[in-house]
Tab-separated table of C-alpha atoms and ligand atoms in Angstrom:
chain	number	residue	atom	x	y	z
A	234	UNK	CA	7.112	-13.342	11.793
A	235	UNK	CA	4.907	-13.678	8.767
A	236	UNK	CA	5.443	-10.500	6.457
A	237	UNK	CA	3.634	-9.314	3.715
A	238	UNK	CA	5.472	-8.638	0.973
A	239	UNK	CA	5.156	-8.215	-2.943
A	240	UNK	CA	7.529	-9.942	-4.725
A	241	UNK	CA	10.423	-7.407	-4.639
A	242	UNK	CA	12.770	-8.849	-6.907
A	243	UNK	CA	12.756	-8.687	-10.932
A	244	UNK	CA	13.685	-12.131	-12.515
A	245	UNK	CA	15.439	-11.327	-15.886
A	246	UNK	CA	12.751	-12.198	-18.658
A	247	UNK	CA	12.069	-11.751	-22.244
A	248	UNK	CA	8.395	-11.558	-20.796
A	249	UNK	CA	6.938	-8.205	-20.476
A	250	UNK	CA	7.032	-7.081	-16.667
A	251	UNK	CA	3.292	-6.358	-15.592
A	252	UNK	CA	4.222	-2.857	-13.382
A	253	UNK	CA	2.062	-3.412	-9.739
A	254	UNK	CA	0.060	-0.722	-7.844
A	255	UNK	CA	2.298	0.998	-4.888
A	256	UNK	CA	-0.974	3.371	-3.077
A	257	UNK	CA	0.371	6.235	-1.054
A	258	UNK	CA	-2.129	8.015	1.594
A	259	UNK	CA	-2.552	11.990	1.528
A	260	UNK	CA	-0.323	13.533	3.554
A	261	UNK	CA	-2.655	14.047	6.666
A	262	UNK	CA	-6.345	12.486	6.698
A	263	UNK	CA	-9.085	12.455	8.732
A	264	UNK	CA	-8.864	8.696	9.741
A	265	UNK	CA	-13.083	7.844	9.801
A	266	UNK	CA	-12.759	9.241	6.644
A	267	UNK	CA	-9.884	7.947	5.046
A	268	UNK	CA	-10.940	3.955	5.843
A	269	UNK	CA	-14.219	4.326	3.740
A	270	UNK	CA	-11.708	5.642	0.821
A	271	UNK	CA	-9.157	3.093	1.591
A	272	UNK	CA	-11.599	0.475	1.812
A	273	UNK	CA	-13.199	1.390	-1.437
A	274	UNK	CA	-9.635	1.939	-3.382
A	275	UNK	CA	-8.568	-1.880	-2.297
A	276	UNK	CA	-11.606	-3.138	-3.599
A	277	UNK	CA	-10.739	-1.360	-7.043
A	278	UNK	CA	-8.389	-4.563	-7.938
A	279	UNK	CA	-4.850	-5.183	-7.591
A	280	UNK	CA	-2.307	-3.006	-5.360
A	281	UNK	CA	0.950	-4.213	-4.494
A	282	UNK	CA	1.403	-2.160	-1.052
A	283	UNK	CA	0.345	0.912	0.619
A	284	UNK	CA	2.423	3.371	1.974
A	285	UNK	CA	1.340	5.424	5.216
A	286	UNK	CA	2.700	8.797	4.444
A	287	UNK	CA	1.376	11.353	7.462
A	288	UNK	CA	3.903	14.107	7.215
A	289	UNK	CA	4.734	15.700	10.224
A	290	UNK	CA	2.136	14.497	12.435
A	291	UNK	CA	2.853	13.204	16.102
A	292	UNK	CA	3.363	9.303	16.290
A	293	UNK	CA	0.432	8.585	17.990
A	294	UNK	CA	-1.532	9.923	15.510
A	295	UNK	CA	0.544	7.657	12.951
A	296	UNK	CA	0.270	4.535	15.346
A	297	UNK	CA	-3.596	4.952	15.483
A	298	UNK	CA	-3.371	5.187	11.420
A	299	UNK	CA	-1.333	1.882	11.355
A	300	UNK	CA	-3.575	0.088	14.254
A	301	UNK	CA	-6.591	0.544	12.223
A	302	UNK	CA	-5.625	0.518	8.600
A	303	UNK	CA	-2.616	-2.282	8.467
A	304	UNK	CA	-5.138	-5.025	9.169
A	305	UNK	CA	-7.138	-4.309	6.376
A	306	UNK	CA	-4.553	-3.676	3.930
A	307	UNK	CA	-2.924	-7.060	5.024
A	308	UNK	CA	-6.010	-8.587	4.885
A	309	UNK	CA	-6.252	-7.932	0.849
A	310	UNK	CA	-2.554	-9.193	0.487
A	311	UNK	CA	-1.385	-5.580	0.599
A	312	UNK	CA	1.467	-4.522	2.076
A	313	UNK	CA	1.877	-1.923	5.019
A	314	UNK	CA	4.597	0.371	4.621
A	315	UNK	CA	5.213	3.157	6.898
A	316	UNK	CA	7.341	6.394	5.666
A	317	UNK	CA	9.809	7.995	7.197
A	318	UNK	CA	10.612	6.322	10.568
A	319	UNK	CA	12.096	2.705	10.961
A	320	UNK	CA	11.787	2.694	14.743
A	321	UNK	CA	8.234	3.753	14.319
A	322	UNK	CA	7.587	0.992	11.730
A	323	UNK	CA	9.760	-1.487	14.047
A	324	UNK	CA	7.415	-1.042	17.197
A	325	UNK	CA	4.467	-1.675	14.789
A	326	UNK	CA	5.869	-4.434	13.338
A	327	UNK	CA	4.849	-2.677	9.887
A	328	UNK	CA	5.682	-4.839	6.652
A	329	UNK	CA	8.108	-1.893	5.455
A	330	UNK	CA	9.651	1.420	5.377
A	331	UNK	CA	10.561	3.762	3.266
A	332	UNK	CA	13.017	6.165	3.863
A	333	UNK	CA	14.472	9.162	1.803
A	334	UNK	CA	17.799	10.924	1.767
A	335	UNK	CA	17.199	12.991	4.524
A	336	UNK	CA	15.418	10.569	6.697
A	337	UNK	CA	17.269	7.826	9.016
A	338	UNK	CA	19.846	5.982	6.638
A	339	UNK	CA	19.370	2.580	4.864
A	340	UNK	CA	21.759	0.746	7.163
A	341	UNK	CA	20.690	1.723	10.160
A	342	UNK	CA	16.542	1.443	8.570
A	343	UNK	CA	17.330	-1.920	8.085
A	344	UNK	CA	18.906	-2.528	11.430
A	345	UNK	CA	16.093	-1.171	13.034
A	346	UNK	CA	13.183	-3.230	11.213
A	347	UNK	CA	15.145	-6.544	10.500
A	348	UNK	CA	15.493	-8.283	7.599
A	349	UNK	CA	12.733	-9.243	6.276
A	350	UNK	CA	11.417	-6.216	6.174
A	351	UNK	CA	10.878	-4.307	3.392
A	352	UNK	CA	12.732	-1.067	3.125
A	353	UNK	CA	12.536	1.324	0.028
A	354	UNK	CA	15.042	4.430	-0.489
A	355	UNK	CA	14.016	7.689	-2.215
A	356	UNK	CA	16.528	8.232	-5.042
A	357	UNK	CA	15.552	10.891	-6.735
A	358	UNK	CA	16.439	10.839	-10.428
A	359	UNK	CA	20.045	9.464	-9.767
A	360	UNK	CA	21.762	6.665	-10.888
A	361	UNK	CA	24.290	7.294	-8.208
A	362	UNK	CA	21.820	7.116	-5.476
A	363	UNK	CA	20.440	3.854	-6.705
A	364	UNK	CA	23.160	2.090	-7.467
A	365	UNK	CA	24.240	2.533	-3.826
A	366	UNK	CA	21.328	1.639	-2.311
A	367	UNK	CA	20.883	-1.298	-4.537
A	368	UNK	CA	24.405	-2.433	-3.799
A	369	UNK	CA	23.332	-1.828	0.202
A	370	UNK	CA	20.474	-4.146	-0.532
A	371	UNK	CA	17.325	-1.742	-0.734
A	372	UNK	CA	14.314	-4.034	-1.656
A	373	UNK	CA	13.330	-1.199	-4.341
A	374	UNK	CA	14.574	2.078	-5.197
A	375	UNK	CA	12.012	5.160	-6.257
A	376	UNK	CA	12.742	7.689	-8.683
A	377	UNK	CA	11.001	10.788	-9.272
A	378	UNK	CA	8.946	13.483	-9.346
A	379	UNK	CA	8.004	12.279	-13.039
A	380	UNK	CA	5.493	14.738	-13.169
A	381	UNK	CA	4.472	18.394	-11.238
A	382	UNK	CA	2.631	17.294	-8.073
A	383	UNK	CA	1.304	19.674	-5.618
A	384	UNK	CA	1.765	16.586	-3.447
A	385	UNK	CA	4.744	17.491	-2.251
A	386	UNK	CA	7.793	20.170	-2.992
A	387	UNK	CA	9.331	17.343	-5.057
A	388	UNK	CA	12.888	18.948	-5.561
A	389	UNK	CA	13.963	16.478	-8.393
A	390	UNK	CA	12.465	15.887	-11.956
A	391	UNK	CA	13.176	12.288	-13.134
A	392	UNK	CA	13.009	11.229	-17.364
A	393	UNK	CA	11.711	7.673	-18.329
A	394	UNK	CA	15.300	7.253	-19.515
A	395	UNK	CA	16.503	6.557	-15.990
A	396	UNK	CA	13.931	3.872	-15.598
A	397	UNK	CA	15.026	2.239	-19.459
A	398	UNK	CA	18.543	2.322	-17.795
A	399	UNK	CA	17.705	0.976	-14.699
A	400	UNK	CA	15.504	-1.768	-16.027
A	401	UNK	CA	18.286	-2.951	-18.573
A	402	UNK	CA	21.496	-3.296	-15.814
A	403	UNK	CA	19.654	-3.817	-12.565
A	404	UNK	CA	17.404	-6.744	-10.694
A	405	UNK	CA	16.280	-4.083	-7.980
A	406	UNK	CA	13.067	-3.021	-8.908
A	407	UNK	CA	12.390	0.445	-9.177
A	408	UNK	CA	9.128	2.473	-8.042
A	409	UNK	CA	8.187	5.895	-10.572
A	410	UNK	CA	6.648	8.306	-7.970
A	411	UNK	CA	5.016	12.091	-8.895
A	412	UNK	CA	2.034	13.610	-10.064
A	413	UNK	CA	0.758	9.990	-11.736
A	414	UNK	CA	-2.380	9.691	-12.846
A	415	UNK	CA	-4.398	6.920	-15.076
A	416	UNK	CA	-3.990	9.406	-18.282
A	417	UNK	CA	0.058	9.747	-18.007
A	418	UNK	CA	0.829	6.583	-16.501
A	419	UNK	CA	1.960	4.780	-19.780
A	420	UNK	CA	5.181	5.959	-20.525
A	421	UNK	CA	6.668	4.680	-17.064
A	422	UNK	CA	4.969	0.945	-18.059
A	423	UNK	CA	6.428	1.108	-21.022
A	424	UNK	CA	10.101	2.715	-19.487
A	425	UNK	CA	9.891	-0.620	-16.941
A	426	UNK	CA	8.866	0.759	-14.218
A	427	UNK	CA	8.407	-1.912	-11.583
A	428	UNK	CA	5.985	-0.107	-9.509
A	429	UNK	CA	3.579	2.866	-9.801
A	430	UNK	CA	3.066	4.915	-6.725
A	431	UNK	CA	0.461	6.993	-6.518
A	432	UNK	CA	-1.189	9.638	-4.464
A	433	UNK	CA	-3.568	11.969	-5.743
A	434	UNK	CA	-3.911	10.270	-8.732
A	435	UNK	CA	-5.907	7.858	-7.012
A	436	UNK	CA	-7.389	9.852	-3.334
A	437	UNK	CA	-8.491	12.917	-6.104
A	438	UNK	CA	-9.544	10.948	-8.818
A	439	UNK	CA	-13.146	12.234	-10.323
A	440	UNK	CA	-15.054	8.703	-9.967
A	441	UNK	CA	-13.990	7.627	-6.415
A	442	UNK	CA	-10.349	5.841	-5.589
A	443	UNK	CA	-11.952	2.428	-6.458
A	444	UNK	CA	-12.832	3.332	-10.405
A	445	UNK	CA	-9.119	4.402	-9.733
A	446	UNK	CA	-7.234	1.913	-9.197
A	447	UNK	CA	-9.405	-0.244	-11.660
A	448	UNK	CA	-8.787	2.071	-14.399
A	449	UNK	CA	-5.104	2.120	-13.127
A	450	UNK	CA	-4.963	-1.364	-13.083
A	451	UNK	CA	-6.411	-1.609	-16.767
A	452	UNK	CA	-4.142	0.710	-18.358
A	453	UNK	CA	-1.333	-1.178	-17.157
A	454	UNK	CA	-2.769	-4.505	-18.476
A	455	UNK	CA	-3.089	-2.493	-21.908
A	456	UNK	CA	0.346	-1.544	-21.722
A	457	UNK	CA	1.888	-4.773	-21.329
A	458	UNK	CA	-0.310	-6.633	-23.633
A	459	UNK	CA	0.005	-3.849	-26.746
B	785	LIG	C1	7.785	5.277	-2.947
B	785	LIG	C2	8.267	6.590	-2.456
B	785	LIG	N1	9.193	7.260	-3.175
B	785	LIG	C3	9.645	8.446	-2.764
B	785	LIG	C4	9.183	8.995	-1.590
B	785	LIG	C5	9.723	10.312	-1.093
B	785	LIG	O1	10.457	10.129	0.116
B	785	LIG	P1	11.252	11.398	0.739
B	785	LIG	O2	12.184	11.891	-0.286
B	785	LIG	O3	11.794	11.010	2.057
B	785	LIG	O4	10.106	12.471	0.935
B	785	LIG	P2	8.824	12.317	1.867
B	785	LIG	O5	7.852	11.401	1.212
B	785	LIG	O6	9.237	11.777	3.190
B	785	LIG	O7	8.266	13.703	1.973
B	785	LIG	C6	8.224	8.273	-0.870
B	785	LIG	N2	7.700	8.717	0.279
B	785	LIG	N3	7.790	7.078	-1.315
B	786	TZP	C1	6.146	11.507	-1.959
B	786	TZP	C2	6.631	12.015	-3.255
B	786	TZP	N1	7.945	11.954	-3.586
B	786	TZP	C3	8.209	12.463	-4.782
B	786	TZP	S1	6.819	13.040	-5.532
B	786	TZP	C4	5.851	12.579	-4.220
B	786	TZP	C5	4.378	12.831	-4.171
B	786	TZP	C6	3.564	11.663	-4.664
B	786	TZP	O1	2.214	11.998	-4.636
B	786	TZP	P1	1.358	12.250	-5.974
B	786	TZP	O2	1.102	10.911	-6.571
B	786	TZP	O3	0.084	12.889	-5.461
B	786	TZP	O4	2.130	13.165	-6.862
B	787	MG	MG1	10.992	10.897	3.896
């Protein structure tokens, strides 16, 4: 099966890494709703994948998400991740999964969506945590909350120090989630950050999600160029 997928794997360069987009939804949406913002955010330029985070609501409410919004995200080139539940994203042959430390383990995640899949493990702000899930073979590890989020009850706080260590001994990339918006983004680019997930930064931005994730996407070309 053809996956979508954004190139998951840092090559060791003395060029500067250009971070990529990683959009999460809200955490429950009203789905009529949501596709004229989704729409409009993919339009805003470039987005490496989208994550489908509905927290705690039934699967069928998740499957409808998924049945209407994967084709347009694939459409773009963006990838479909869903969160939470492999054997959900397995049945709708979704590009990805992420899971966290509570949620089904990466072993079995992987087992259950095959391997081209791509599946993403929460590691809060430990080195421990990602070097094990790295060594498992996690397409990307996330570290976070870099910043307060009301979001979620983000029980770590991460430091762009963990991302300068990452970058510098790993070739896993790494995604910086929490409370990132286009005005504190920079310090993760400039930390290494591979990714840049983003939530409310871009669904409760003032001008719209699309002058979001263009002004998202020109800070980071800033960053890398200055
Ligand atoms: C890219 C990314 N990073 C971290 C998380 C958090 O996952 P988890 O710790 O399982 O918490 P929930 O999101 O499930 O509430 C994520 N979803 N995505
Ligand atoms: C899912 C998640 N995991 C750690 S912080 C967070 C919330 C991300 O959303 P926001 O970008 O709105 O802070
Ligand atoms: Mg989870």
């Amino acid at each position: 099966m053809l996956r979508y997928r954004p190139d998951f794997v840092r090559s060791r360069t003395i060029e500067p890494i250009r971070p990529r987009l990683y959009l999460i939804s809200p955490p429950t949406i009203d789905l009529d709703a949501f596709e004229i913002d989704f729409r409009n955010a993919l339009n805003g330029g470039d987005i490496a994948c989208f994550q489908l985070r509905l927290k705690d609501q039934p699967a069928d409410v998740i499957r409808a998400a998924t049945q209407r919004l994967m084709p347009i995200a694939q459409e773009k080139g963006v990838a479909f991740l869903l969160n939470d539940d492999p054997e959900l994203a397995a049945e709708l042959k979704t590009d990805g999964v992420h899971v966290g430390q509570k949620d089904t383990p990466y072993k079995q995640a992987r087992a259950l969506v095959g391997d081209d899949a791509i599946v993403g493990v929460t590691c809060h702000d430990s080195r421990h945590l990602a070097m094990t899930a790295a060594e498992q073979g996690a397409d990307y590890v996330a570290f976070g909350a870099f910043y307060p989020t009301t979001t979620k009850d983000a029980p770590t706080r991460a430091e762009t120090d963990l991302l300068e260590w990452w970058t510098s001994l790993a070739v896993t990339p790494c995604v910086a989630i929490g409370g990132i918006t286009v005005d504190n983004v920079t310090p993760l680019i400039k930390s290494g950050a591979d990714f840049i997930a983003v939530s409310s930064g871009v669904w409760k931005y003032s001008k719209g999600p699309e002058q979001a994730v263009a002004e998202f996407n020109r800070v980071i070309d800033m960053s890398v160029t200055s």
